[in-house]
mmCIF file of C-alpha atoms in Angstrom:
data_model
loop_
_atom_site.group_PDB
_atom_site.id
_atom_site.type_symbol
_atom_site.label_atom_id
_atom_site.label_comp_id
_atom_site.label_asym_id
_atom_site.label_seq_id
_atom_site.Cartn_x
_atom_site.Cartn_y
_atom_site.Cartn_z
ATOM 1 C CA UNK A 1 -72.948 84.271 -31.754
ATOM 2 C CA UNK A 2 -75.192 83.764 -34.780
ATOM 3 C CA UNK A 3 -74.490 79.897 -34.203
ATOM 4 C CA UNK A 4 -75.770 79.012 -31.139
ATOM 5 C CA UNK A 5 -79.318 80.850 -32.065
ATOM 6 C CA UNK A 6 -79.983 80.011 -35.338
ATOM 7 C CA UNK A 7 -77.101 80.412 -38.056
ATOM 8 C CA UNK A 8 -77.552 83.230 -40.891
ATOM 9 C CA UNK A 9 -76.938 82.268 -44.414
ATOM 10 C CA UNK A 10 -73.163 80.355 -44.828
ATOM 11 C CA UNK A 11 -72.031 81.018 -40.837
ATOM 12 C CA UNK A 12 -69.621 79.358 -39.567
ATOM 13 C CA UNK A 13 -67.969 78.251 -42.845
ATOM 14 C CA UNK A 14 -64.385 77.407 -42.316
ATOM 15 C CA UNK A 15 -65.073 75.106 -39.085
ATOM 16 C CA UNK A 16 -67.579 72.567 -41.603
ATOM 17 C CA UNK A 17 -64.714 72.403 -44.597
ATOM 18 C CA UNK A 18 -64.097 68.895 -45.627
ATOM 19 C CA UNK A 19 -61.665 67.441 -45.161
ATOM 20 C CA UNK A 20 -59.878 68.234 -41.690
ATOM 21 C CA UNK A 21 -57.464 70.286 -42.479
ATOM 22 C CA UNK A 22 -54.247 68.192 -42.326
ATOM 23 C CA UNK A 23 -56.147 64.824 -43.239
ATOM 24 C CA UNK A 24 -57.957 62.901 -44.931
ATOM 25 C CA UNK A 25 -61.287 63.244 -42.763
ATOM 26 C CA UNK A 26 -64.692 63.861 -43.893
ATOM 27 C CA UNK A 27 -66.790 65.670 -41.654
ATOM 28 C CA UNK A 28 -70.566 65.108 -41.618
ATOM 29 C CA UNK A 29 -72.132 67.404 -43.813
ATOM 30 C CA UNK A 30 -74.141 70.416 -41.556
ATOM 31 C CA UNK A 31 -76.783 72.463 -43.914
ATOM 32 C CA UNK A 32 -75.986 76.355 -43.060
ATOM 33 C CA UNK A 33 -79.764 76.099 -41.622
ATOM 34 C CA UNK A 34 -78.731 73.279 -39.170
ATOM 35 C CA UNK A 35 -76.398 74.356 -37.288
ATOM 36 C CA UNK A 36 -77.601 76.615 -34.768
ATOM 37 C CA UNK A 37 -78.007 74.537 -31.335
ATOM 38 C CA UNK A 38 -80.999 75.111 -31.032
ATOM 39 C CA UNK A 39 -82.225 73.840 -34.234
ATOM 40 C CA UNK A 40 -83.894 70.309 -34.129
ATOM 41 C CA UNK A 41 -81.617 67.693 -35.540
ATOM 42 C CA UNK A 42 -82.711 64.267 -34.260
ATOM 43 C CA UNK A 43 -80.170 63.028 -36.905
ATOM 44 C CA UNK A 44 -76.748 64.962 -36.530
ATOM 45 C CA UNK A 45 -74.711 62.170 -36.269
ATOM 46 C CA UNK A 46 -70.639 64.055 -36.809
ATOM 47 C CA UNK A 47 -67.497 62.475 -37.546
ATOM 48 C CA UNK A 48 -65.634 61.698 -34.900
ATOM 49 C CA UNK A 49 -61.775 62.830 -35.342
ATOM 50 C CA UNK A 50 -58.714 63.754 -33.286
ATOM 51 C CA UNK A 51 -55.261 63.716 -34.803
ATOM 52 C CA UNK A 52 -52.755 61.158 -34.094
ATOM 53 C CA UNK A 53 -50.231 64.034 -33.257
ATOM 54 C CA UNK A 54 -52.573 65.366 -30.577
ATOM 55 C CA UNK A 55 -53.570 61.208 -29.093
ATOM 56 C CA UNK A 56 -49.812 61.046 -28.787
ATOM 57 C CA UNK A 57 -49.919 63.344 -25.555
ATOM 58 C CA UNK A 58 -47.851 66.161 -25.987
ATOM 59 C CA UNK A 59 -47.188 68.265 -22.950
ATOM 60 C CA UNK A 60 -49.915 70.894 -24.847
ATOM 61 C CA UNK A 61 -52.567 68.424 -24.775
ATOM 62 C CA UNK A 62 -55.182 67.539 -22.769
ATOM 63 C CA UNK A 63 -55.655 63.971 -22.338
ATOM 64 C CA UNK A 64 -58.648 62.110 -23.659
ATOM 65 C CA UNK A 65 -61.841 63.302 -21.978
ATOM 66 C CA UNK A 66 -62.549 59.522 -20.998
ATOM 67 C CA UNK A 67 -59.302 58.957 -18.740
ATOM 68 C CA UNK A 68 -60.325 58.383 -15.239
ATOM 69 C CA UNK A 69 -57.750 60.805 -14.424
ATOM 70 C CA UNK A 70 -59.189 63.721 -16.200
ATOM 71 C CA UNK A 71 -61.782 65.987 -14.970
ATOM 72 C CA UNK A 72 -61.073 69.384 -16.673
ATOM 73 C CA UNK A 73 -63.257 72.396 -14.702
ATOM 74 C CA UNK A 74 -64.643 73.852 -17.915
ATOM 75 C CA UNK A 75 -65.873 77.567 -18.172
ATOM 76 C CA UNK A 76 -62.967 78.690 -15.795
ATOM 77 C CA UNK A 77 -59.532 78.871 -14.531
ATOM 78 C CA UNK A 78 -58.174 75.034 -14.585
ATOM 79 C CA UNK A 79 -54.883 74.922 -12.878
ATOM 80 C CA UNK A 80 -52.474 76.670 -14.998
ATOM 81 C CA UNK A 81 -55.071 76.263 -18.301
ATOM 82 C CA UNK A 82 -57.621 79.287 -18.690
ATOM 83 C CA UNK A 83 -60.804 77.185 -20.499
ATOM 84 C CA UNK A 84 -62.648 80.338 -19.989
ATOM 85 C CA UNK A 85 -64.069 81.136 -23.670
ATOM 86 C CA UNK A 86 -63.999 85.080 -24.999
ATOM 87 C CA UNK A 87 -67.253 84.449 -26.339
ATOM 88 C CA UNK A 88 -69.113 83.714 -22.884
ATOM 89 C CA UNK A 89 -70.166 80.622 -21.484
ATOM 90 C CA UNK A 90 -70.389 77.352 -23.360
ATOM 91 C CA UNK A 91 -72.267 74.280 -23.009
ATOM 92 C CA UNK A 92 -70.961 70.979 -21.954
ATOM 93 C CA UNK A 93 -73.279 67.797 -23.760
ATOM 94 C CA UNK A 94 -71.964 64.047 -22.542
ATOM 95 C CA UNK A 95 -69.024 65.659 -20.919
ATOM 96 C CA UNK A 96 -67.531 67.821 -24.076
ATOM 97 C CA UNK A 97 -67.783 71.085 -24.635
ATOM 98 C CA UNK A 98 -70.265 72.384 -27.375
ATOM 99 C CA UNK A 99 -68.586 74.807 -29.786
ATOM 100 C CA UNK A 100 -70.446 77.560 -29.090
ATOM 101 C CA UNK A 101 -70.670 78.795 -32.581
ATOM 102 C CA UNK A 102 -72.808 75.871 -33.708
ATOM 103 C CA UNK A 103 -72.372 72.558 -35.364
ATOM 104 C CA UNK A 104 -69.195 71.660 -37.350
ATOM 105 C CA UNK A 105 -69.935 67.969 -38.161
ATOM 106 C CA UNK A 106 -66.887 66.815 -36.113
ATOM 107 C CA UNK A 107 -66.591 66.010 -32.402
ATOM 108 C CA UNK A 108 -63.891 65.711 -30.668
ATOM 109 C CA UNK A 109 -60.500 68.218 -30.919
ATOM 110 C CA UNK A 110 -58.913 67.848 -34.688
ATOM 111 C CA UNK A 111 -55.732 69.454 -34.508
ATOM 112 C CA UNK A 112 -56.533 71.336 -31.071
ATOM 113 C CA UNK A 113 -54.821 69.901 -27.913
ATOM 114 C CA UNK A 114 -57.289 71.605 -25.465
ATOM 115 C CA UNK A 115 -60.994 70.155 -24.702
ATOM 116 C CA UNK A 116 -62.667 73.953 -24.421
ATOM 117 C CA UNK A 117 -61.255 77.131 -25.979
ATOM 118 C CA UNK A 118 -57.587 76.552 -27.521
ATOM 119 C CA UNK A 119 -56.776 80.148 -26.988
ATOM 120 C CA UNK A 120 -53.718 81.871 -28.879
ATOM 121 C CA UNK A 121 -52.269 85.327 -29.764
ATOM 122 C CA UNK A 122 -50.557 86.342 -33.064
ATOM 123 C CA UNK A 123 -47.896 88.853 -32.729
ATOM 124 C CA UNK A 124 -47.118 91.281 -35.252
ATOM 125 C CA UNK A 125 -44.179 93.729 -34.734
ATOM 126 C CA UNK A 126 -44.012 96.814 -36.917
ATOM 127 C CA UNK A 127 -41.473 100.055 -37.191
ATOM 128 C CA UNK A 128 -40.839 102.473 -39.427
ATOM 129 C CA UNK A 129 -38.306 102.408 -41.613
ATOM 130 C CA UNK A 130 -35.212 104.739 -40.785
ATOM 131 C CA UNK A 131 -32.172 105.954 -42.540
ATOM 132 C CA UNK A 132 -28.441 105.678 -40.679
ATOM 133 C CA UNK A 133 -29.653 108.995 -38.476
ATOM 134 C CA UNK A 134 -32.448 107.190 -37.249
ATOM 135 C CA UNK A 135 -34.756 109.777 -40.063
ATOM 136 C CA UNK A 136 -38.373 107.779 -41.151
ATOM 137 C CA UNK A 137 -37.351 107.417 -44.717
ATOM 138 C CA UNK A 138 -40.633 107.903 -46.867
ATOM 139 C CA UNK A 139 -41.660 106.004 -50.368
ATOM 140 C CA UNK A 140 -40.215 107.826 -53.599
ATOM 141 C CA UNK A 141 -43.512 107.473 -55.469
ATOM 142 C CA UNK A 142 -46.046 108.103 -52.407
ATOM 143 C CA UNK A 143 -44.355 110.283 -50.240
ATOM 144 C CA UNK A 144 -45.630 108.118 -47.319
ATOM 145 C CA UNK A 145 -43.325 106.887 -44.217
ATOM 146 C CA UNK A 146 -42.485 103.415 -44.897
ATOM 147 C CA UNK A 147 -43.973 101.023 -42.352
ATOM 148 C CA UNK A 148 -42.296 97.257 -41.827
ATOM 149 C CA UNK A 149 -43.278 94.439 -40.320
ATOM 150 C CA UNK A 150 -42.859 91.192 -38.554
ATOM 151 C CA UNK A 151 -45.991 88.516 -38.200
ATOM 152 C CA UNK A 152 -46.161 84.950 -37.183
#
């Protein structure tokens, strides 16, 4: 990713939008020409945030890096939770994993209850419309077969 090697002009947008989405945090504030990794930063100092829902423990969330308990396998199968990233390997800096996309002027996991990739899927269900027979019925005006659909 553009990120991780230098970021082009306004990349990675939506994960550096103040404030958290759902709160009232302010993230640090990452120039578009900061936050490739592997840009020098000696300053980057990011907001540290994860919601109260997610600190609660929910059986979807990881527990809190620091528990003595915890040692999540990162960049692989771990147990029953795939922290495998569809982007390739990422980097792991005092323990966390690095978004591999570049700097977002947060750490820790905001809304996400995994430490790693939080992976999901979307389904979206179409048909086409039919008549009583089971005929496509087509649009008066276009002529086209009428396509529905269901999305989460």
């Amino acid at each position: 990713m553009s990120g991780s090697n230098g970021a082009k002009e306004n990349s990675h947008n939506k994960a550096r939008t103040s404030p958290y989405p759902g709160s009232k945090v302010e993230r640090s504030q990452v120039p578009n020409e900061k936050v490739g990794w592997l840009v020098e930063w000696q300053d980057y100092n990011p907001v540290e945030y994860t919601a109260v829902s997610v600190l609660a423990g929910p059986q979807w969330a990881d527990p809190q890096i620091s528990e003595s308990n915890f040692s999540p396998k990162f960049n692989e199968k771990d147990g029953h939770v795939e922290r495998k990233s569809q982007n390739g390997l990422y980097e792991i800096e005092n323990g966390r994993p690095r978004n591999p996309a570049g700097r977002t002027g947060l750490v820790g996991r905001g809304l996400l209850g995994r430490w790693g990739p939080n992976h999901a899927a979307d389904p979206i269900i179409t048909r086409w419309k039919r008549d009583e027979s089971g005929n496509k019925i087509t649009h008066p005006v276009s002529g086209k077969c009428i396509l529905q659909f269901v999305a989460i």
